[in-house]
Short mmCIF file of C-alpha atoms in Angstrom, two decimals:
data_model
loop_
_atom_site.label_atom_id
_atom_site.label_comp_id
_atom_site.label_asym_id
_atom_site.label_seq_id
_atom_site.Cartn_x
_atom_site.Cartn_y
_atom_site.Cartn_z
CA SER A 26 14.62 16.04 -65.15
CA GLN A 27 14.14 19.59 -66.15
CA GLN A 28 12.73 20.49 -62.82
CA GLY A 29 14.65 23.04 -60.84
CA GLU A 30 15.55 22.92 -57.13
CA GLU A 31 14.18 25.01 -54.36
CA ASP A 32 15.59 25.48 -50.90
CA PRO A 33 14.83 25.17 -48.25
CA GLN A 34 12.31 22.41 -48.78
CA ALA A 35 10.62 23.43 -45.56
CA LEU A 36 10.80 26.65 -43.51
CA SER A 37 9.16 27.48 -40.14
CA ILE A 38 9.23 31.02 -38.81
CA GLN A 39 7.40 33.25 -36.37
CA GLU A 40 4.83 35.77 -37.46
CA GLY A 41 6.54 39.05 -38.29
CA GLU A 42 9.76 37.52 -39.42
CA ASN A 43 10.98 37.51 -43.04
CA ALA A 44 10.98 34.35 -45.13
CA THR A 45 13.42 33.74 -47.99
CA MET A 46 13.11 30.96 -50.46
CA ASN A 47 15.59 30.17 -53.25
CA CYS A 48 15.08 28.60 -56.60
CA SER A 49 17.52 27.34 -59.20
CA TYR A 50 16.60 26.29 -62.78
CA LYS A 51 18.34 24.48 -65.55
CA THR A 52 17.19 25.93 -68.90
CA SER A 53 17.29 29.34 -70.51
CA ILE A 54 14.16 31.35 -69.62
CA ASN A 55 11.89 34.06 -70.85
CA ASN A 56 10.63 34.72 -67.44
CA LEU A 57 10.44 33.20 -64.00
CA GLN A 58 7.23 33.13 -61.94
CA TRP A 59 6.34 32.43 -58.39
CA TYR A 60 3.19 30.70 -57.28
CA ARG A 61 1.59 29.93 -53.96
CA GLN A 62 -0.47 26.80 -53.17
CA ASN A 63 -2.50 26.36 -50.01
CA SER A 64 -2.85 22.68 -49.01
CA GLY A 65 -4.98 20.78 -51.45
CA ARG A 66 -5.82 23.74 -53.50
CA GLY A 67 -4.92 25.25 -56.90
CA LEU A 68 -2.06 27.70 -57.55
CA VAL A 69 -2.22 31.42 -57.18
CA HIS A 70 0.12 33.53 -59.30
CA LEU A 71 2.19 35.84 -57.12
CA ILE A 72 4.76 37.58 -59.27
CA LEU A 73 6.51 37.30 -62.60
CA ILE A 74 10.05 38.58 -63.36
CA ARG A 75 11.39 38.72 -66.87
CA SER A 76 14.83 37.53 -67.85
CA ASN A 77 16.09 41.11 -68.38
CA GLU A 78 14.94 42.16 -64.92
CA ARG A 79 16.99 41.81 -61.73
CA GLU A 80 14.55 42.71 -58.99
CA LYS A 81 10.82 43.13 -58.60
CA HIS A 82 8.51 44.16 -55.78
CA SER A 83 4.85 43.53 -55.15
CA GLY A 84 3.52 44.46 -51.74
CA ARG A 85 5.37 42.35 -49.16
CA LEU A 86 7.02 40.25 -51.86
CA ARG A 87 10.46 40.85 -53.31
CA VAL A 88 11.84 38.72 -56.08
CA THR A 89 15.36 38.77 -57.40
CA LEU A 90 16.71 37.03 -60.52
CA ASP A 91 20.30 36.14 -61.39
CA THR A 92 20.42 34.67 -64.83
CA SER A 93 24.14 34.08 -64.69
CA LYS A 94 23.58 31.72 -61.79
CA LYS A 95 20.24 30.53 -63.01
CA SER A 96 18.67 31.28 -59.64
CA SER A 97 15.91 33.37 -58.11
CA SER A 98 14.79 34.22 -54.63
CA LEU A 99 11.51 35.14 -53.09
CA LEU A 100 11.41 37.28 -49.93
CA ILE A 101 8.22 37.66 -47.92
CA THR A 102 8.60 40.45 -45.40
CA ALA A 103 6.64 40.74 -42.14
CA SER A 104 5.16 37.29 -42.60
CA ARG A 105 1.63 36.49 -41.38
CA ALA A 106 0.11 33.21 -40.30
CA ALA A 107 -1.95 33.45 -43.50
CA ASP A 108 1.19 33.13 -45.56
CA THR A 109 1.45 29.51 -44.52
CA ALA A 110 1.47 27.60 -47.85
CA SER A 111 3.78 25.99 -50.37
CA TYR A 112 5.62 28.23 -52.71
CA PHE A 113 6.79 27.21 -56.18
CA CYS A 114 8.97 28.86 -58.72
CA ALA A 115 8.28 28.11 -62.29
CA ASN A 116 10.25 29.11 -65.35
CA SER A 117 8.85 29.50 -68.79
CA ASP A 118 10.23 27.57 -71.73
CA GLY A 119 13.04 29.77 -73.11
CA SER A 120 13.56 27.71 -76.26
CA GLY A 121 10.35 28.78 -77.75
CA ASN A 122 7.03 30.41 -76.82
CA THR A 123 5.24 27.23 -75.97
CA GLY A 124 4.03 28.67 -72.69
CA LYS A 125 5.16 25.52 -70.86
CA LEU A 126 6.07 26.08 -67.23
CA ILE A 127 8.68 23.97 -65.44
CA PHE A 128 8.09 23.94 -61.73
CA GLY A 129 10.56 23.76 -58.94
CA GLN A 130 10.15 21.26 -56.10
CA GLY A 131 8.62 23.90 -53.81
CA THR A 132 9.21 25.27 -50.39
CA THR A 133 6.65 24.64 -47.63
CA LEU A 134 6.41 27.70 -45.38
CA GLN A 135 4.88 27.56 -41.93
CA VAL A 136 4.34 30.87 -40.14
CA LYS A 137 3.57 30.42 -36.53
CA PRO A 138 1.25 32.96 -34.83
CA GLY B 18 -11.24 38.22 -63.96
CA ALA B 19 -9.37 35.14 -65.32
CA VAL B 20 -11.13 32.46 -63.34
CA VAL B 21 -10.61 28.84 -64.13
CA SER B 22 -12.89 26.16 -62.69
CA GLN B 23 -12.52 22.38 -62.54
CA HIS B 24 -15.14 19.74 -62.14
CA PRO B 25 -15.39 17.54 -60.15
CA SER B 26 -13.27 18.76 -57.30
CA ARG B 27 -12.95 15.16 -55.92
CA VAL B 28 -13.74 11.81 -57.46
CA ILE B 29 -13.45 8.26 -56.13
CA CYS B 30 -13.68 5.42 -58.66
CA LYS B 31 -13.15 1.75 -58.97
CA SER B 32 -10.07 0.44 -60.75
CA GLY B 33 -10.69 -0.13 -64.48
CA THR B 34 -13.20 2.68 -64.87
CA SER B 35 -12.72 5.93 -66.81
CA VAL B 36 -12.94 9.40 -65.23
CA LYS B 37 -13.50 12.70 -66.98
CA ILE B 38 -12.24 15.98 -65.56
CA GLU B 39 -13.48 19.25 -66.97
CA CYS B 40 -11.51 22.49 -66.99
CA ARG B 41 -13.35 25.69 -67.87
CA SER B 42 -12.19 29.28 -68.27
CA LEU B 43 -15.16 31.17 -66.91
CA ASP B 44 -14.54 34.77 -68.07
CA PHE B 45 -12.07 34.58 -70.85
CA GLN B 46 -11.21 32.54 -73.93
CA ALA B 47 -8.29 30.16 -73.38
CA THR B 48 -6.21 29.62 -76.47
CA THR B 49 -4.11 27.10 -74.64
CA MET B 50 -4.79 24.95 -71.61
CA PHE B 51 -2.30 22.85 -69.68
CA TRP B 52 -2.84 19.71 -67.61
CA TYR B 53 -0.59 18.93 -64.64
CA ARG B 54 -0.39 16.09 -62.15
CA GLN B 55 0.76 16.57 -58.57
CA PHE B 56 1.51 13.69 -56.20
CA PRO B 57 1.37 14.26 -52.41
CA LYS B 58 4.14 16.65 -51.20
CA GLN B 59 5.61 16.91 -54.66
CA SER B 60 5.64 19.58 -57.33
CA LEU B 61 3.48 19.88 -60.35
CA MET B 62 4.48 17.84 -63.43
CA LEU B 63 3.23 19.00 -66.79
CA MET B 64 1.33 16.21 -68.60
CA ALA B 65 0.18 17.85 -71.84
CA THR B 66 -0.48 21.11 -73.58
CA SER B 67 -3.85 21.52 -75.18
CA ASN B 68 -4.68 24.00 -78.00
CA GLU B 69 -8.22 24.55 -79.09
CA GLY B 70 -9.17 22.54 -82.18
CA SER B 71 -5.91 20.58 -82.33
CA LYS B 72 -4.43 17.56 -80.82
CA ALA B 73 -2.78 17.80 -77.50
CA THR B 74 0.97 17.72 -77.10
CA TYR B 75 2.02 15.20 -74.48
CA GLU B 76 5.12 15.37 -72.36
CA GLN B 77 7.62 12.57 -72.49
CA GLY B 78 6.48 9.56 -70.49
CA VAL B 79 2.78 10.50 -70.48
CA GLU B 80 0.62 7.89 -72.26
CA LYS B 81 -1.68 9.74 -74.68
CA ASP B 82 -4.03 6.74 -75.01
CA LYS B 83 -4.47 6.62 -71.19
CA PHE B 84 -4.89 10.36 -70.66
CA LEU B 85 -7.22 11.63 -73.43
CA ILE B 86 -7.44 15.34 -73.76
CA ASN B 87 -10.08 17.13 -75.74
CA HIS B 88 -10.03 20.96 -76.18
CA ALA B 89 -13.26 21.40 -78.14
CA SER B 90 -13.90 25.01 -77.40
CA LEU B 91 -11.99 28.13 -76.25
CA THR B 92 -13.49 27.69 -72.76
CA LEU B 93 -13.38 23.98 -72.14
CA SER B 94 -10.79 21.28 -72.04
CA THR B 95 -11.33 17.73 -70.70
CA LEU B 96 -8.97 15.14 -69.41
CA THR B 97 -10.20 11.53 -69.38
CA VAL B 98 -8.27 9.04 -67.40
CA THR B 99 -9.09 5.78 -69.08
CA SER B 100 -9.02 2.45 -67.32
CA ALA B 101 -7.86 4.11 -64.15
CA HIS B 102 -5.67 2.24 -61.70
CA PRO B 103 -4.62 3.00 -58.10
CA GLU B 104 -1.27 4.52 -59.29
CA ASP B 105 -3.34 7.13 -61.23
CA SER B 106 -4.54 8.51 -57.94
CA SER B 107 -3.29 12.05 -57.81
CA PHE B 108 -4.18 15.69 -57.80
CA TYR B 109 -4.82 16.94 -61.37
CA ILE B 110 -4.64 20.63 -62.04
CA CYS B 111 -5.36 22.50 -65.25
CA SER B 112 -4.31 26.00 -66.20
CA ALA B 113 -5.27 28.32 -69.08
CA ARG B 114 -3.59 31.01 -70.95
CA ARG B 115 -5.62 33.84 -72.45
CA GLY B 116 -3.55 35.00 -75.40
CA GLY B 117 -0.87 33.84 -77.69
CA ALA B 118 2.84 33.40 -77.03
CA TRP B 119 3.09 36.94 -75.57
CA GLU B 120 0.71 36.01 -72.69
CA GLU B 121 3.04 34.94 -69.96
CA THR B 122 0.62 34.26 -67.07
CA GLN B 123 -1.28 31.01 -66.62
CA TYR B 124 -4.41 30.87 -64.57
CA PHE B 125 -4.86 27.74 -62.50
CA GLY B 126 -7.92 25.76 -61.64
CA PRO B 127 -8.62 24.55 -58.12
CA GLY B 128 -7.57 21.02 -58.93
CA THR B 129 -9.31 17.63 -58.97
CA ARG B 130 -8.36 14.99 -56.43
CA LEU B 131 -8.73 11.48 -57.98
CA LEU B 132 -8.71 8.39 -55.85
CA VAL B 133 -8.81 5.02 -57.60
CA LEU B 134 -9.67 2.12 -55.41
#
């Protein structure tokens, strides 16, 4: 399987705490993206980090990328109950510009009010 | 901008029937659309890549005769699950890409939940 791994699989925290999710991938990449999915819904694009970038910020989100370790992390600071969702990393096909995304297994985040 | 819709949002059908799912890009032209399948509490698995005016490219293990994909226009792609069986019950999600290979972001539809009885 080309799918990457994410850990933890499930994370439960209190509102206001930070949440960190990790993702590992197997292939070479052009970029790595993080998506959010509320239960039974479609995916919402959160942030994209290119293979030549190491860190990126967007609001309360911070993403890091370590291509030598083929890993990425997503940090959500000052979490809110509304952040409760599943979070997936996805890496683009690095072998050619097919646009295909390979998704990780996902982390289910629960933020308790 | 960049809104993708899917229709229907939910469908229940009897085993052996065929079901068509539509994926539309509402405010942009999608050169490429992707179809994914997601089983409960699992990740998304890419089924096929669909380019307007050409045949879809299926991932390994996906039966092209069972999952018919048509991308007849730059704003519409359809997935037909032929002779559906209970094991085809799943959440089907499409995504669309606006530009060519340089366009890195995909825009996802809300998904279609299929239940085959």
